[in-house]
């Protein structure tokens, strides 16, 4: 059976044409995917969020029951605002063996390949279920995957393997750091700049908070696990923004620090959270409230995404090494939904077409060669399912 490369490219054109930026709805794209999967004989469920503006899709080929394999991708893409594209980012453009468009590699190319292969899977499926999982808001904290995990857990469904098709250049990836994003808000007391002791300068306290983040950043460099395979090998902290103030001569009453942490181990996560809690509660807040009892510090959790921990025994790794011919598996520094699947008890792995170096950038692309390799891998998976 020949590979459905032409159908895959047509599907990519359709999927890229849905402008599923995280802040917007993905319902039209999900409805399109549902129709295609139903036409292949899959049992499809669309799970809307509480606002009714976004949805996950979960579909199954083969028998009901546990032990299935999940093919997973996120439907949302990052914005194109302030990026200069050579072509329309929401219109697939093919040139010199490359397929350009927002989401081409991250990760509508992989989704298109799985949908194009669905009829083949349907013909060959054996006793092991195959699931399709397409989520919303991965780019803003893996919100959809968390909701999906809760839904599957509630119904007692236990797939055993998850393949997340993030862009890895078809390398097998068995581990990545977690990604935790926060905004810490400071509320002080405004006043005239000529009387700094009569106000509570929220920007200054935010700056002291940033200094604490920098100190923790240095501490974490000394805590790299022995033989860590990550680059860098330690947990990192990044201060993304410090926002506050209105004029040179006004004591600012509010400030905000946007920051992130990418832990390689849970003990680092606990260390940072506990240290900052005590620093704010025992040092900063008492000093602020000595002047203004209404002063506040509040940390908003934007997203806490689990890392994917390499496992000694991994069915997912073994399957993907067999399907791709790889003789080993690597780790990467960027975060994905894989840790959520792993936390549900699944053996999880990353492997997908395209390079993370192209993701989130203007003129994002994936090569036709990478898409062909992805289809070849999925075709081998279909044969493996047929033999199961």
Coordinates of C-alpha atoms in Angstrom, one line a residue:
X1 CA 0.0 0.0 0.0
X2 CA 1.4 3.4 -1.0
X3 CA 1.8 6.1 1.6
X4 CA -1.0 8.8 1.5
X5 CA 1.3 11.7 1.1
X6 CA -1.0 13.6 -1.2
X7 CA -3.9 13.3 1.2
X8 CA -1.6 14.4 4.0
X9 CA -0.7 17.6 2.2
X10 CA -4.3 18.3 1.5
X11 CA -5.1 17.8 5.2
X12 CA -2.2 20.1 6.2
X13 CA -3.6 22.8 3.9
X14 CA -7.0 22.5 5.6
X15 CA -5.6 22.4 9.1
X16 CA -3.2 25.3 8.7
X17 CA -6.2 27.2 7.2
X18 CA -7.9 27.1 10.7
X19 CA -6.3 30.0 12.6
X20 CA -6.3 28.2 15.9
X21 CA -4.2 30.6 17.9
X22 CA -4.5 29.7 21.6
X23 CA -6.6 32.8 22.4
X24 CA -9.2 31.8 19.8
X25 CA -11.6 28.9 19.3
X26 CA -10.5 25.6 17.9
X27 CA -14.0 24.2 17.4
X28 CA -14.0 24.4 13.6
X29 CA -10.8 22.4 13.3
X30 CA -12.0 19.9 15.9
X31 CA -15.3 19.4 14.0
X32 CA -13.3 18.9 10.8
X33 CA -11.1 16.3 12.4
X34 CA -14.1 14.5 13.9
X35 CA -15.7 14.2 10.5
X36 CA -12.6 12.8 8.9
X37 CA -12.1 10.2 11.7
X38 CA -15.8 9.2 11.7
X39 CA -15.5 8.6 8.0
X40 CA -12.7 6.1 8.8
X41 CA -14.9 4.3 11.2
X42 CA -13.6 5.8 14.5
X43 CA -15.7 6.3 17.5
X44 CA -15.3 10.0 18.2
X45 CA -16.0 12.1 21.3
X46 CA -15.7 15.9 21.3
X47 CA -15.2 17.3 24.8
X48 CA -15.9 21.0 25.1
X49 CA -14.4 23.2 27.8
X50 CA -16.7 24.9 30.3
X51 CA -16.9 28.1 28.2
X52 CA -18.0 26.1 25.1
X53 CA -15.4 27.8 23.0
X54 CA -12.7 25.1 22.8
X55 CA -12.7 21.3 22.7
X56 CA -10.6 18.2 22.9
X57 CA -11.1 15.3 20.6
X58 CA -10.7 11.7 21.6
X59 CA -11.4 8.9 19.1
X60 CA -10.9 5.2 19.0
X61 CA -10.3 2.5 16.4
X62 CA -10.5 -1.1 17.3
X63 CA -12.0 -2.7 20.4
X64 CA -13.0 -1.0 23.6
X65 CA -10.8 -1.5 26.7
X66 CA -7.5 -0.7 28.2
X67 CA -4.0 -1.1 26.9
X68 CA -4.4 1.0 23.8
X69 CA -1.9 3.3 22.0
X70 CA -2.6 7.0 21.9
X71 CA -1.5 9.3 19.0
X72 CA -1.5 12.8 20.4
X73 CA -1.2 16.3 19.1
X74 CA -2.3 19.8 20.2
X75 CA -4.6 21.8 17.9
X76 CA -3.5 25.3 19.0
X77 CA -0.7 27.4 17.6
X78 CA 1.2 30.5 18.8
X79 CA 0.3 33.9 17.4
X80 CA 1.8 35.4 14.3
X81 CA 1.4 39.0 15.5
X82 CA 4.6 41.1 15.1
X83 CA 6.2 38.4 12.9
X84 CA 7.1 39.2 9.3
X85 CA 6.1 36.2 7.1
X86 CA 7.1 35.8 3.4
X87 CA 3.7 34.2 2.8
X88 CA 0.3 34.1 4.4
X89 CA 0.9 32.1 7.6
X90 CA -2.6 30.5 7.4
X91 CA -2.2 29.3 3.8
X92 CA 0.0 26.3 3.2
X93 CA 2.9 27.3 0.9
X94 CA 5.1 24.6 -0.7
X95 CA 8.5 25.6 -2.0
X96 CA 11.8 23.6 -2.5
X97 CA 10.5 20.6 -0.6
X98 CA 9.4 22.6 2.4
X99 CA 5.8 23.2 3.6
X100 CA 5.3 26.6 5.2
X101 CA 2.5 27.8 7.5
X102 CA 1.8 28.4 11.1
X103 CA 1.6 25.0 12.8
X104 CA 3.3 23.2 9.9
X105 CA 5.7 21.5 12.4
X106 CA 4.1 22.4 15.7
X107 CA 2.1 20.3 15.2
X108 CA -0.5 20.2 12.4
X109 CA 1.9 18.2 10.2
X110 CA 1.8 15.3 12.6
X111 CA -2.0 15.5 13.1
X112 CA -2.5 15.5 9.3
X113 CA -0.4 12.4 9.0
X114 CA -2.4 10.5 11.6
X115 CA -5.7 11.5 10.0
X116 CA -4.4 10.5 6.5
X117 CA -3.4 7.1 8.0
X118 CA -6.7 6.5 9.8
X119 CA -8.2 4.5 6.9
X120 CA -5.2 2.2 6.9
X121 CA -5.3 1.8 10.7
X122 CA -9.0 1.0 10.4
X123 CA -8.3 -1.8 7.9
X124 CA -5.4 -3.3 9.9
X125 CA -6.4 -2.8 13.5
X126 CA -6.3 -5.9 15.6
X127 CA -7.1 -6.6 19.2
X128 CA -5.3 -3.5 20.6
X129 CA -7.2 -0.2 20.5
X130 CA -5.7 2.9 18.8
X131 CA -6.7 6.3 20.1
X132 CA -6.4 9.8 18.6
X133 CA -6.1 12.6 21.1
X134 CA -6.2 16.2 19.9
X135 CA -6.1 18.9 22.6
X136 CA -6.5 22.6 23.0
X137 CA -4.3 25.2 24.7
X138 CA -1.1 23.3 25.0
X139 CA 0.8 26.5 24.2
X140 CA -0.7 28.2 27.3
X141 CA -0.2 25.6 30.0
X142 CA -1.4 22.2 28.6
X143 CA -4.9 23.1 29.8
X144 CA -6.7 20.8 27.3
X145 CA -4.5 17.8 28.1
X146 CA -5.2 18.2 31.8
X147 CA -9.0 18.2 31.1
X148 CA -8.6 15.2 28.9
X149 CA -6.6 13.3 31.6
X150 CA -9.4 14.0 34.1
X151 CA -12.1 12.8 31.7
X152 CA -10.3 9.6 30.9
X153 CA -9.5 8.9 34.5
X154 CA -13.1 9.5 35.5
X155 CA -14.3 6.8 33.1
X156 CA -11.5 4.4 34.1
X157 CA -10.0 4.1 30.6
X158 CA -6.3 3.2 30.8
X159 CA -4.3 3.3 27.5
X160 CA -0.8 2.0 28.0
X161 CA 1.3 4.0 25.5
X162 CA 1.2 7.6 24.3
X163 CA 3.1 8.9 21.3
X164 CA 3.2 12.7 21.2
X165 CA 4.1 13.9 17.7
X166 CA 6.0 17.1 18.7
X167 CA 8.7 18.2 16.2
X168 CA 11.8 16.1 17.0
X169 CA 13.1 15.5 13.5
X170 CA 11.7 11.9 14.0
X171 CA 14.1 11.3 16.8
X172 CA 12.9 9.3 19.7
X173 CA 12.7 11.5 22.8
X174 CA 12.1 9.9 26.2
X175 CA 12.5 12.9 28.5
X176 CA 12.1 16.6 28.9
X177 CA 12.0 19.2 31.7
X178 CA 8.9 20.4 33.3
X179 CA 7.7 23.9 32.6
X180 CA 6.1 26.1 35.3
X181 CA 5.0 29.6 34.5
X182 CA 3.9 32.2 37.1
X183 CA 3.0 35.9 37.4
X184 CA 3.7 37.3 40.9
X185 CA 1.6 40.5 41.6
X186 CA 2.6 43.2 44.1
X187 CA 0.1 45.7 45.6
X188 CA 1.7 48.6 47.5
X189 CA 0.7 52.2 48.2
X190 CA 1.0 55.0 45.7
X191 CA 2.4 58.4 46.6
X192 CA 4.6 61.3 45.5
X193 CA 8.2 60.3 44.7
X194 CA 9.5 63.0 47.0
X195 CA 8.2 61.1 50.0
X196 CA 9.3 57.5 49.4
X197 CA 8.9 56.4 53.0
X198 CA 5.2 57.4 53.0
X199 CA 4.4 54.9 50.2
X200 CA 5.0 51.3 49.4
X201 CA 6.9 51.0 46.2
X202 CA 5.6 47.9 44.5
X203 CA 8.2 48.0 41.8
X204 CA 11.0 48.0 44.3
X205 CA 9.6 45.0 46.1
X206 CA 9.2 43.3 42.8
X207 CA 12.8 44.0 42.1
X208 CA 13.8 42.4 45.4
X209 CA 11.7 39.4 44.4
X210 CA 13.6 39.2 41.1
X211 CA 16.9 39.4 43.0
X212 CA 15.7 36.4 45.0
X213 CA 14.9 34.5 41.8
X214 CA 18.5 35.2 40.6
X215 CA 19.9 33.9 43.9
X216 CA 17.8 30.7 43.5
X217 CA 18.9 30.5 39.9
X218 CA 22.6 30.3 41.1
X219 CA 21.6 27.7 43.8
X220 CA 19.9 25.5 41.2
X221 CA 23.1 25.4 39.1
X222 CA 24.8 23.5 42.0
X223 CA 21.9 20.9 42.2
X224 CA 22.2 19.3 38.8
X225 CA 21.5 15.6 39.2
X226 CA 24.4 13.3 38.7
X227 CA 24.6 12.2 35.0
X228 CA 21.8 14.6 34.0
X229 CA 21.3 14.4 30.2
X230 CA 19.6 17.8 29.9
X231 CA 21.1 20.9 28.4
X232 CA 21.7 22.7 30.7
X233 CA 21.7 19.8 33.2
X234 CA 20.1 21.8 36.1
X235 CA 16.7 23.4 36.8
X236 CA 16.5 26.8 35.2
X237 CA 14.7 30.0 36.2
X238 CA 13.9 32.8 33.7
X239 CA 12.5 36.3 34.6
X240 CA 10.4 37.2 31.6
X241 CA 9.1 40.6 32.5
X242 CA 8.9 43.1 35.3
X243 CA 5.9 45.4 34.8
X244 CA 5.0 48.5 36.9
X245 CA 5.1 52.2 37.3
X246 CA 3.5 55.2 35.6
X247 CA 5.9 58.1 35.9
X248 CA 9.3 59.1 37.2
X249 CA 7.9 60.9 40.3
X250 CA 5.1 58.6 41.3
X251 CA 5.5 55.7 43.8
X252 CA 4.0 52.8 41.9
X253 CA 1.3 51.0 43.7
X254 CA 1.3 47.8 41.6
X255 CA 3.9 45.7 39.9
X256 CA 4.0 42.3 38.2
X257 CA 6.9 39.8 37.7
X258 CA 6.4 37.1 35.0
X259 CA 8.8 34.2 35.5
X260 CA 9.2 30.6 34.7
X261 CA 11.0 27.5 36.1
X262 CA 11.9 24.4 34.2
X263 CA 12.6 21.7 36.8
X264 CA 14.6 18.5 36.1
X265 CA 13.5 17.0 39.5
X266 CA 10.6 17.5 41.8
X267 CA 12.9 18.4 44.7
X268 CA 14.0 21.6 42.9
X269 CA 10.3 22.5 42.3
X270 CA 9.6 22.1 46.0
X271 CA 12.7 24.1 46.9
X272 CA 11.9 27.1 44.8
X273 CA 8.2 27.2 45.8
X274 CA 9.0 26.9 49.5
X275 CA 11.8 29.4 49.4
X276 CA 9.8 32.1 47.7
X277 CA 6.8 31.5 49.9
X278 CA 8.8 32.1 53.0
X279 CA 10.7 35.1 51.4
X280 CA 7.4 36.8 50.6
X281 CA 5.6 35.9 53.8
X282 CA 8.3 36.4 56.3
X283 CA 10.4 39.2 54.8
X284 CA 8.7 41.2 52.0
X285 CA 5.1 41.4 53.3
X286 CA 6.0 42.4 56.8
X287 CA 8.1 45.3 55.5
X288 CA 5.3 46.4 53.1
X289 CA 2.5 46.1 55.7
X290 CA 4.5 48.1 58.3
X291 CA 3.7 51.1 56.1
X292 CA 0.5 49.9 54.5
X293 CA -1.5 47.1 56.1
X294 CA -3.4 46.5 52.8
X295 CA -0.2 45.5 50.9
X296 CA -0.4 42.2 49.1
X297 CA 1.8 39.7 47.2
X298 CA 0.0 37.1 45.1
X299 CA 1.5 34.5 42.8
X300 CA -0.8 33.4 39.9
X301 CA -0.1 30.0 38.4
X302 CA -0.2 30.3 34.6
X303 CA 0.7 26.7 34.1
X304 CA 2.5 23.8 35.7
X305 CA 3.5 21.1 33.2
X306 CA 5.0 17.9 34.4
X307 CA 8.3 16.8 33.0
X308 CA 8.7 13.6 31.1
X309 CA 10.9 11.3 33.2
X310 CA 13.0 8.8 31.4
X311 CA 12.0 5.3 32.6
X312 CA 14.2 2.2 32.9
X313 CA 11.5 0.1 31.3
X314 CA 9.5 1.9 28.6
X315 CA 7.2 0.2 26.2
X316 CA 6.7 3.4 24.3
X317 CA 10.5 3.8 23.8
X318 CA 10.8 0.2 22.7
X319 CA 8.0 0.5 20.2
X320 CA 9.3 3.7 18.7
X321 CA 12.9 2.5 18.4
X322 CA 11.5 -0.6 16.5
X323 CA 9.4 1.6 14.2
X324 CA 12.1 4.2 13.5
X325 CA 15.2 2.0 13.6
X326 CA 16.7 4.2 16.2
X327 CA 19.3 2.7 18.5
X328 CA 18.7 5.0 21.5
X329 CA 16.5 7.8 22.8
X330 CA 17.4 11.4 23.7
X331 CA 16.1 14.2 26.0
X332 CA 15.1 17.8 25.2
X333 CA 14.7 21.0 27.2
X334 CA 11.3 22.1 25.9
X335 CA 8.0 21.0 27.6
X336 CA 5.1 19.1 26.1
X337 CA 2.0 17.2 27.2
X338 CA 3.9 14.0 27.6
X339 CA 4.4 14.3 31.3
X340 CA 0.6 14.5 31.8
X341 CA 0.1 11.2 29.9
X342 CA 3.0 9.7 32.0
X343 CA 1.3 10.9 35.2
X344 CA -1.8 8.8 34.2
X345 CA 0.3 5.7 34.1
X346 CA 1.1 5.6 30.4
X347 CA 4.5 4.9 28.9
X348 CA 5.0 8.2 26.9
X349 CA 7.4 9.2 24.1
X350 CA 7.9 12.0 21.7
X351 CA 8.5 11.5 18.0
X352 CA 7.3 13.7 15.2
X353 CA 8.2 15.5 12.0
X354 CA 10.0 18.8 11.8
X355 CA 12.4 20.7 14.0
X356 CA 11.7 22.6 17.2
X357 CA 14.0 25.2 15.8
X358 CA 11.3 26.2 13.3
X359 CA 8.5 26.2 15.8
X360 CA 7.0 29.6 16.9
X361 CA 9.0 31.5 14.3
X362 CA 8.0 33.4 11.2
X363 CA 8.0 31.1 8.1
X364 CA 7.6 28.0 10.2
X365 CA 8.0 24.9 8.0
X366 CA 8.3 21.2 7.8
X367 CA 10.0 19.3 5.0
X368 CA 8.2 16.8 2.8
X369 CA 10.9 14.4 3.5
X370 CA 10.1 14.6 7.3
X371 CA 6.4 14.1 6.5
X372 CA 7.3 11.0 4.5
X373 CA 9.3 9.6 7.3
X374 CA 6.4 10.2 9.7
X375 CA 4.0 8.4 7.4
X376 CA 6.5 5.5 7.1
X377 CA 6.6 5.2 10.9
X378 CA 2.8 5.3 11.2
X379 CA 2.5 2.6 8.4
X380 CA 4.9 0.4 10.4
X381 CA 2.7 1.0 13.5
X382 CA -0.4 -0.1 11.6
X383 CA 1.3 -3.3 10.6
X384 CA 2.4 -3.8 14.3
X385 CA -1.2 -3.3 15.4
X386 CA -2.4 -5.8 12.8
X387 CA -0.1 -8.4 14.1
X388 CA -1.1 -7.8 17.8

